[in-house]
Amino acid sequence: MRILHHYPLCPFSRKIRLVMAEKALEVELRTVRYWEENDEFLRLNPGGFVPVLEEDNKAVVVGDYAILEYLDEAYPQHKGLTGRTLQERAEIRRLVHWFDGKFYHEVSQKVYGERVEKRLLKNGFPSTDIIREGLQNIQMHLDYIAWIVEQKSWLAGRNLTVADLTAAAHLSTLDYFGDVPWDKYPATKDWYMKLKSRPTFRSLLEDIVAGHRRADHYPELDF
Amino acid sequence: MRILHHYPLCPFSRKIRLVMAEKALEVELRTVRYWEENDEFLRLNPGGFVPVLEEDNKAVVVGDYAILEYLDEAYPQHKGLTGRTLQERAEIRRLVHWFDGKFYHEVSQKVYGERVEKRLLKNGFPSTDIIREGLQNIQMHLDYIAWIVEQKSWLAGRNLTVADLTAAAHLSTLDYFGDVPWDKYPATKDWYMKLKSRPTFRSLLEDIVAGHRRADHYPELDF
């Protein structure tokens, strides 16, 4: 079976897990301790980061950007996920970029990066100032999501797309630690609850990572 | 005519300029002072970053990721630039991600980010420690390019692709300031010289940005 080399808490891996689940593509998940020396993994991806997809035919697709576009081209089922017209596709990619780029740098890198990655990479101690900055920044993003989903059902319009899955993937990593102030953003919470209730989300909710305390509400559908 | 909202020294804008030039798409370049309050630009891109493409039909495409994929889908001429098979396309996107992600964080963000962006954003003083770390990190990347182009003509194989244009875009921003130690990496220098000699590179070499001292060798084809 095809293999996704991933790390359970990595938001970029989570995005791909969600997309593959929505496309009903079976996959074996293999956790990579990417912060350790690992020659076998470096042969697959000299960059040393996850996710990496290994197909049955041994084709290797490296990185969430290449995998996302590959899945769209290789498995055109559920085409609506990435949009049908050039304009829809541009809007969906704008939002994917928003969460993978802007949200990641302003929030995830500061909160998750300090809390988890710094420890894994043995790269110094977490800075509470940086974490606080990330938790401050998340508010604008939760507000932005609320503003959009109050007008439309989903981020890019009337249908669920990879924009929603990308945003949810990033938020789910933070939510594992209880770092998302849902109650202040009810519209965003409703949107996230719709995503969390999908069967395709289940695998994420079952993640338990040793050494990282999971917030009690994390797996609950009613949170 | 279509408009590219950009900033001359932004590596992501430079990538799109190179791709559009290779596809022979005419475009008017409009410089955005993205670090200033600018309601007109925020209406085009609420994220406030460049590049943004505005088409003649008023379609707006935001961010280098969406624009790159949009150009591939909307203007299929010179299709080789993004690869023909799924495997070629995955390899090209792996490399684009390498330079936009890994290289940007390990090098550009530290060198260009400290030297230029911090000043524009009035976000504190440049840290010489961080700049030094970036200049240290660039060596592995120059070595990686050398290792590839010694085996193949271009980064993704026998043809020029957006992987080369992305790598060159990032390097050209650093080269503006004289931050690339070309002489230690002759194979990388040869590869860059081939790119720099292309007519499509000319617009980048003509960039002069007030307030930022340009290295003397920057516009020279024989450097």
XYZ file of C-alpha atoms in Angstrom:
446
model
C 0.000 0.000 0.000
C 1.120 3.570 -0.532
C 2.920 5.096 2.430
C 2.760 8.594 3.878
C 5.867 9.410 5.885
C 4.627 11.955 8.370
C 4.760 13.274 11.907
C 1.440 13.199 13.787
C 1.586 16.798 15.019
C 3.005 18.306 11.817
C 0.314 20.565 10.299
C 1.574 20.005 6.744
C 1.347 16.228 7.189
C -2.129 16.642 8.645
C -3.261 18.611 5.618
C -2.220 15.747 3.326
C -3.856 13.143 5.594
C -7.128 15.064 5.380
C -6.945 15.478 1.608
C -6.185 11.769 1.080
C -9.044 10.802 3.355
C -11.469 13.082 1.458
C -10.311 11.499 -1.810
C -10.768 8.047 -0.227
C -7.158 7.091 -0.944
C -5.914 4.349 1.324
C -2.552 5.006 2.886
C -0.295 3.543 5.526
C 0.950 6.221 7.897
C 4.568 5.888 8.952
C 5.845 8.233 11.637
C 9.244 9.800 10.942
C 11.449 11.077 13.732
C 12.698 13.690 11.285
C 14.795 15.485 13.889
C 17.096 12.477 14.270
C 19.828 11.327 11.872
C 18.008 8.974 9.547
C 19.827 7.974 6.371
C 16.972 5.905 5.039
C 14.596 8.861 5.189
C 17.205 11.263 3.806
C 17.444 9.043 0.729
C 13.737 9.671 0.156
C 13.949 13.360 0.985
C 17.384 14.996 1.227
C 15.633 17.977 2.808
C 14.765 15.775 5.801
C 11.232 17.131 6.284
C 7.804 15.525 6.226
C 5.412 14.736 4.596
C 6.715 12.408 1.876
C 4.426 10.177 -0.158
C 5.701 6.869 -1.500
C 3.460 5.310 -4.118
C 2.970 1.617 -4.836
C 4.916 2.062 -8.055
C 7.794 3.461 -5.915
C 7.244 7.025 -7.145
C 8.238 9.426 -4.371
C 6.581 12.810 -3.915
C 8.282 15.159 -1.472
C 6.741 17.965 0.523
C 3.159 19.071 1.068
C 3.123 21.403 -1.945
C 4.204 18.711 -4.427
C 1.940 16.101 -2.809
C -1.142 18.328 -2.834
C -0.755 19.157 -6.524
C 0.192 15.558 -7.340
C -2.948 14.193 -5.690
C -5.005 16.675 -7.695
C -3.412 15.593 -10.985
C -3.071 11.851 -10.320
C -6.443 11.272 -8.617
C -8.952 13.637 -10.143
C -11.846 12.211 -8.110
C -13.573 14.797 -5.889
C -12.264 17.536 -8.198
C -14.294 20.154 -6.347
C -11.759 20.007 -3.523
C -9.363 22.159 -5.569
C -11.893 24.137 -7.571
C -13.147 23.850 -11.123
C -12.488 27.231 -12.734
C -9.216 29.150 -12.841
C -10.703 31.735 -10.483
C -11.915 29.162 -7.969
C -8.552 27.423 -8.077
C -6.705 30.723 -7.549
C -8.900 31.601 -4.564
C -8.410 28.170 -2.981
C -4.631 28.383 -3.452
C -4.615 31.924 -2.026
C -6.176 30.538 1.131
C -3.888 27.499 1.271
C -0.948 29.897 1.023
C -2.501 32.089 3.720
C -2.529 29.236 6.227
C 0.674 27.460 5.156
C 2.545 30.751 4.924
C 1.071 33.629 6.902
C -0.683 31.618 9.608
C 2.240 29.233 9.960
C 4.774 32.035 10.442
C 2.631 34.288 12.576
C 1.121 31.576 14.770
C 2.190 27.912 14.374
C 5.908 28.568 14.135
C 5.746 30.682 17.262
C 3.499 28.419 19.344
C 4.079 24.893 18.011
C 7.631 25.743 16.909
C 8.593 26.864 20.417
C 6.577 24.277 22.340
C 7.424 21.191 20.283
C 9.992 21.626 17.531
C 12.560 23.438 19.611
C 12.499 20.570 22.071
C 12.700 17.896 19.391
C 15.532 19.669 17.601
C 17.272 20.372 20.929
C 17.465 23.947 19.739
C 17.345 25.842 23.043
C 14.479 26.542 25.423
C 10.963 27.612 24.434
C 10.517 31.374 24.663
C 7.346 32.340 26.498
C 7.510 35.757 24.792
C 7.391 34.169 21.353
C 4.569 31.806 22.377
C 2.593 34.771 23.732
C 3.103 36.633 20.442
C 1.773 33.623 18.511
C -1.274 33.351 20.756
C -1.897 37.048 20.228
C -1.594 36.669 16.448
C -4.013 33.734 16.263
C -6.909 36.064 17.089
C -6.734 37.949 13.796
C -6.811 34.635 11.917
C -9.766 33.255 13.880
C -11.520 36.515 13.175
C -10.697 36.299 9.477
C -12.136 32.769 9.279
C -15.264 33.921 11.127
C -15.686 36.858 8.749
C -15.506 34.540 5.721
C -17.677 31.680 6.989
C -20.384 34.061 8.153
C -20.848 34.967 4.460
C -20.192 31.592 2.849
C -20.492 28.037 4.160
C -16.841 27.218 3.628
C -13.686 29.273 3.207
C -13.695 29.315 -0.589
C -17.437 29.326 -1.127
C -20.292 26.856 -0.989
C -18.182 23.706 -0.992
C -15.547 22.188 1.211
C -12.122 22.597 -0.401
C -8.459 22.067 0.440
C -8.524 25.627 1.821
C -10.711 24.398 4.710
C -8.592 21.288 5.166
C -5.396 23.343 5.286
C -6.764 25.800 7.820
C -8.188 22.956 9.924
C -4.899 21.052 9.795
C -3.008 24.026 11.237
C -5.640 24.710 13.861
C -5.839 21.037 14.851
C -2.148 20.971 15.750
C -2.619 23.944 18.036
C -5.856 22.501 19.381
C -4.002 19.355 20.493
C -2.358 21.599 23.102
C -5.508 23.558 23.833
C -4.114 26.711 22.228
C -7.201 27.803 20.281
C -9.623 30.179 22.080
C -12.715 28.752 20.345
C -15.260 30.318 22.639
C -14.337 33.835 21.584
C -15.040 32.981 17.923
C -18.347 31.075 17.704
C -18.644 31.202 13.892
C -15.133 29.796 13.547
C -15.941 27.159 16.121
C -19.062 26.108 14.179
C -17.057 25.811 10.986
C -14.370 23.753 12.757
C -17.008 21.560 14.381
C -18.409 20.711 10.935
C -14.929 19.636 9.836
C -14.186 17.752 13.031
C -17.403 15.734 12.648
C -16.416 14.381 9.231
C -15.268 10.751 9.220
C -12.151 11.918 7.353
C -11.048 13.847 10.453
C -11.159 10.828 12.743
C -7.575 9.714 12.233
C -6.331 13.110 13.458
C -8.480 12.971 16.561
C -7.058 9.586 17.481
C -3.468 10.884 17.531
C -1.755 10.538 20.853
C 1.871 11.582 20.908
C 3.935 10.398 23.849
C 5.523 13.227 25.785
C 3.007 15.833 24.594
C 0.023 16.380 26.821
C -3.177 16.412 24.803
C -5.930 18.839 25.810
C -8.974 16.979 27.179
C -11.398 18.477 24.654
C -9.159 17.670 21.663
C -10.896 14.426 20.539
C -14.410 15.552 21.565
C -16.890 16.428 18.838
C -18.777 18.588 21.301
C -16.051 20.855 22.672
C -2.231 45.207 -19.829
C -2.000 42.714 -16.990
C -0.296 44.036 -13.876
C 2.081 42.337 -11.464
C 2.079 44.047 -8.090
C 5.545 43.289 -6.756
C 8.548 44.515 -4.841
C 11.804 44.549 -6.809
C 13.895 42.764 -4.186
C 11.223 40.219 -3.154
C 12.431 36.753 -4.223
C 8.874 35.455 -4.661
C 8.023 38.365 -6.968
C 11.243 37.729 -8.878
C 10.304 34.111 -9.436
C 7.023 35.152 -11.051
C 8.732 37.829 -13.163
C 11.114 35.183 -14.517
C 8.343 32.683 -15.234
C 6.233 35.289 -17.040
C 9.235 36.368 -19.090
C 9.989 32.747 -20.077
C 6.352 32.325 -21.112
C 6.594 35.594 -23.069
C 3.647 37.097 -21.172
C 3.668 40.866 -21.232
C 3.141 42.494 -17.880
C 3.294 45.910 -16.306
C 5.293 45.854 -13.074
C 3.881 47.973 -10.275
C 5.976 48.360 -7.133
C 4.074 47.981 -3.861
C 5.325 49.499 -0.646
C 3.712 46.576 1.145
C 5.067 47.569 4.540
C 2.974 50.775 4.551
C -0.770 51.087 5.197
C -2.281 50.766 1.754
C -6.019 50.201 1.588
C -6.085 49.923 -2.182
C -3.594 47.054 -2.116
C -5.278 45.389 0.869
C -8.465 45.219 -1.185
C -6.567 43.152 -3.744
C -4.791 41.055 -1.117
C -5.989 41.218 2.491
C -2.772 39.402 3.426
C -0.832 42.492 2.345
C 2.031 40.600 0.661
C 3.394 40.535 -2.877
C 3.249 39.281 -5.601
C -0.316 39.771 -6.819
C -1.313 39.359 -10.462
C -4.159 41.382 -11.886
C -5.387 40.139 -15.252
C -6.913 42.198 -18.058
C -10.269 40.582 -17.272
C -9.824 41.894 -13.691
C -9.203 38.384 -12.286
C -6.873 38.700 -9.293
C -4.403 35.951 -8.363
C -2.736 36.331 -4.976
C 0.607 34.968 -3.868
C 3.447 33.274 -5.693
C 2.009 29.767 -5.209
C -1.373 30.566 -6.740
C 0.209 32.648 -9.519
C 2.737 29.964 -10.489
C 0.046 27.283 -10.780
C -2.355 29.707 -12.465
C 0.186 30.601 -15.154
C 0.749 26.892 -15.764
C -2.981 26.240 -16.197
C -4.007 29.452 -17.976
C -1.018 29.731 -20.344
C 0.109 26.242 -21.249
C 2.783 27.461 -23.675
C 6.327 26.344 -22.792
C 4.841 23.452 -20.811
C 8.293 21.973 -20.211
C 8.874 24.667 -17.580
C 6.730 22.713 -15.088
C 7.368 19.184 -16.383
C 5.336 16.827 -18.515
C 4.936 13.657 -16.461
C 3.651 13.358 -12.897
C 7.150 12.390 -11.752
C 8.808 15.336 -13.478
C 6.213 17.682 -12.048
C 6.698 16.273 -8.539
C 10.474 16.674 -8.771
C 10.181 20.259 -10.014
C 7.749 21.120 -7.214
C 10.024 19.437 -4.659
C 12.782 21.809 -5.738
C 10.526 24.871 -5.826
C 9.496 24.007 -2.260
C 13.152 23.522 -1.303
C 14.031 27.060 -2.319
C 10.793 28.802 -1.317
C 10.706 26.934 1.993
C 14.005 25.558 3.209
C 16.324 28.039 1.479
C 14.084 30.968 2.325
C 13.982 30.112 6.040
C 17.566 29.049 6.425
C 19.105 31.796 4.297
C 16.936 34.551 2.776
C 14.860 35.234 5.861
C 18.016 35.552 7.933
C 20.056 37.641 5.508
C 17.507 39.576 3.438
C 14.965 39.541 6.257
C 17.393 41.176 8.667
C 19.088 43.504 6.176
C 15.993 44.758 4.344
C 12.627 43.676 5.731
C 13.367 44.510 9.339
C 14.243 48.037 8.251
C 11.184 48.425 6.030
C 8.852 47.044 8.684
C 10.569 49.150 11.379
C 10.807 45.915 13.320
C 13.984 46.508 15.321
C 17.650 46.457 14.325
C 19.308 43.879 12.055
C 21.040 41.167 14.063
C 24.558 40.460 12.806
C 24.381 37.020 14.480
C 21.338 36.051 12.437
C 22.876 37.415 9.212
C 26.040 35.407 9.917
C 23.978 32.262 10.459
C 22.243 32.791 7.102
C 25.552 33.304 5.315
C 26.800 30.102 6.924
C 23.695 28.202 5.832
C 23.925 29.373 2.210
C 26.994 27.188 1.690
C 25.101 23.902 1.988
C 22.604 25.122 -0.598
C 25.267 26.291 -3.062
C 26.895 22.903 -2.614
C 23.590 21.121 -3.215
C 23.026 23.049 -6.460
C 26.601 22.252 -7.566
C 26.085 18.549 -6.813
C 22.940 18.457 -8.951
C 24.107 20.540 -11.912
C 27.344 18.585 -12.161
C 25.195 15.541 -13.035
C 22.430 17.219 -15.047
C 22.333 20.458 -17.026
C 19.586 22.008 -14.961
C 18.195 21.364 -11.483
C 15.378 19.048 -12.552
C 17.115 17.399 -15.509
C 17.986 18.289 -19.086
C 15.693 21.294 -19.391
C 15.304 24.622 -17.710
C 12.283 24.553 -15.375
C 10.634 26.705 -12.746
C 12.928 24.958 -10.237
C 15.895 26.811 -11.756
C 13.949 30.060 -11.924
C 12.925 29.770 -8.267
C 16.451 29.042 -7.076
C 17.831 31.860 -9.222
C 15.204 34.287 -7.960
C 16.221 33.682 -4.352
C 19.918 33.865 -5.141
C 19.494 37.031 -7.213
C 18.031 38.885 -4.236
C 21.034 37.970 -2.125
C 23.385 38.702 -5.007
C 22.057 42.261 -5.188
C 23.819 42.791 -1.876
C 26.883 40.735 -2.827
C 25.976 37.977 -0.351
C 26.659 34.953 -2.564
C 30.210 33.499 -2.424
C 30.184 32.395 -6.094
C 33.899 31.776 -6.393
C 33.816 28.911 -3.891
C 31.179 27.093 -5.993
C 32.262 27.195 -9.671
C 29.624 24.703 -10.903
C 26.871 26.718 -9.233
C 28.326 29.893 -10.673
C 28.319 28.404 -14.199
C 24.693 27.378 -13.811
C 23.740 30.851 -12.536
C 25.713 32.501 -15.331
C 23.630 30.559 -17.896
C 20.462 31.872 -16.260
C 21.762 35.401 -15.916
C 22.615 35.503 -19.631
C 19.049 34.771 -20.691
C 17.125 37.790 -22.034
C 14.370 36.888 -19.562
C 16.696 37.750 -16.675
C 17.412 41.247 -17.910
C 14.597 42.986 -16.067
C 15.983 41.722 -12.732
C 19.472 42.952 -13.528
C 18.152 46.430 -14.238
C 16.586 46.770 -10.787
C 17.959 49.615 -8.736
C 16.302 50.153 -5.366
C 16.919 53.491 -3.686
C 18.407 53.135 -0.236
C 19.877 49.681 -0.888
C 23.440 49.630 -2.167
C 23.749 47.268 -5.091
C 26.919 45.166 -5.408
C 29.044 46.297 -8.380
C 29.057 42.853 -10.023
C 25.273 42.407 -9.732
C 24.294 43.478 -13.281
C 27.451 42.068 -14.934
C 27.137 38.934 -17.054
C 30.803 38.215 -16.429
C 31.063 38.351 -12.648
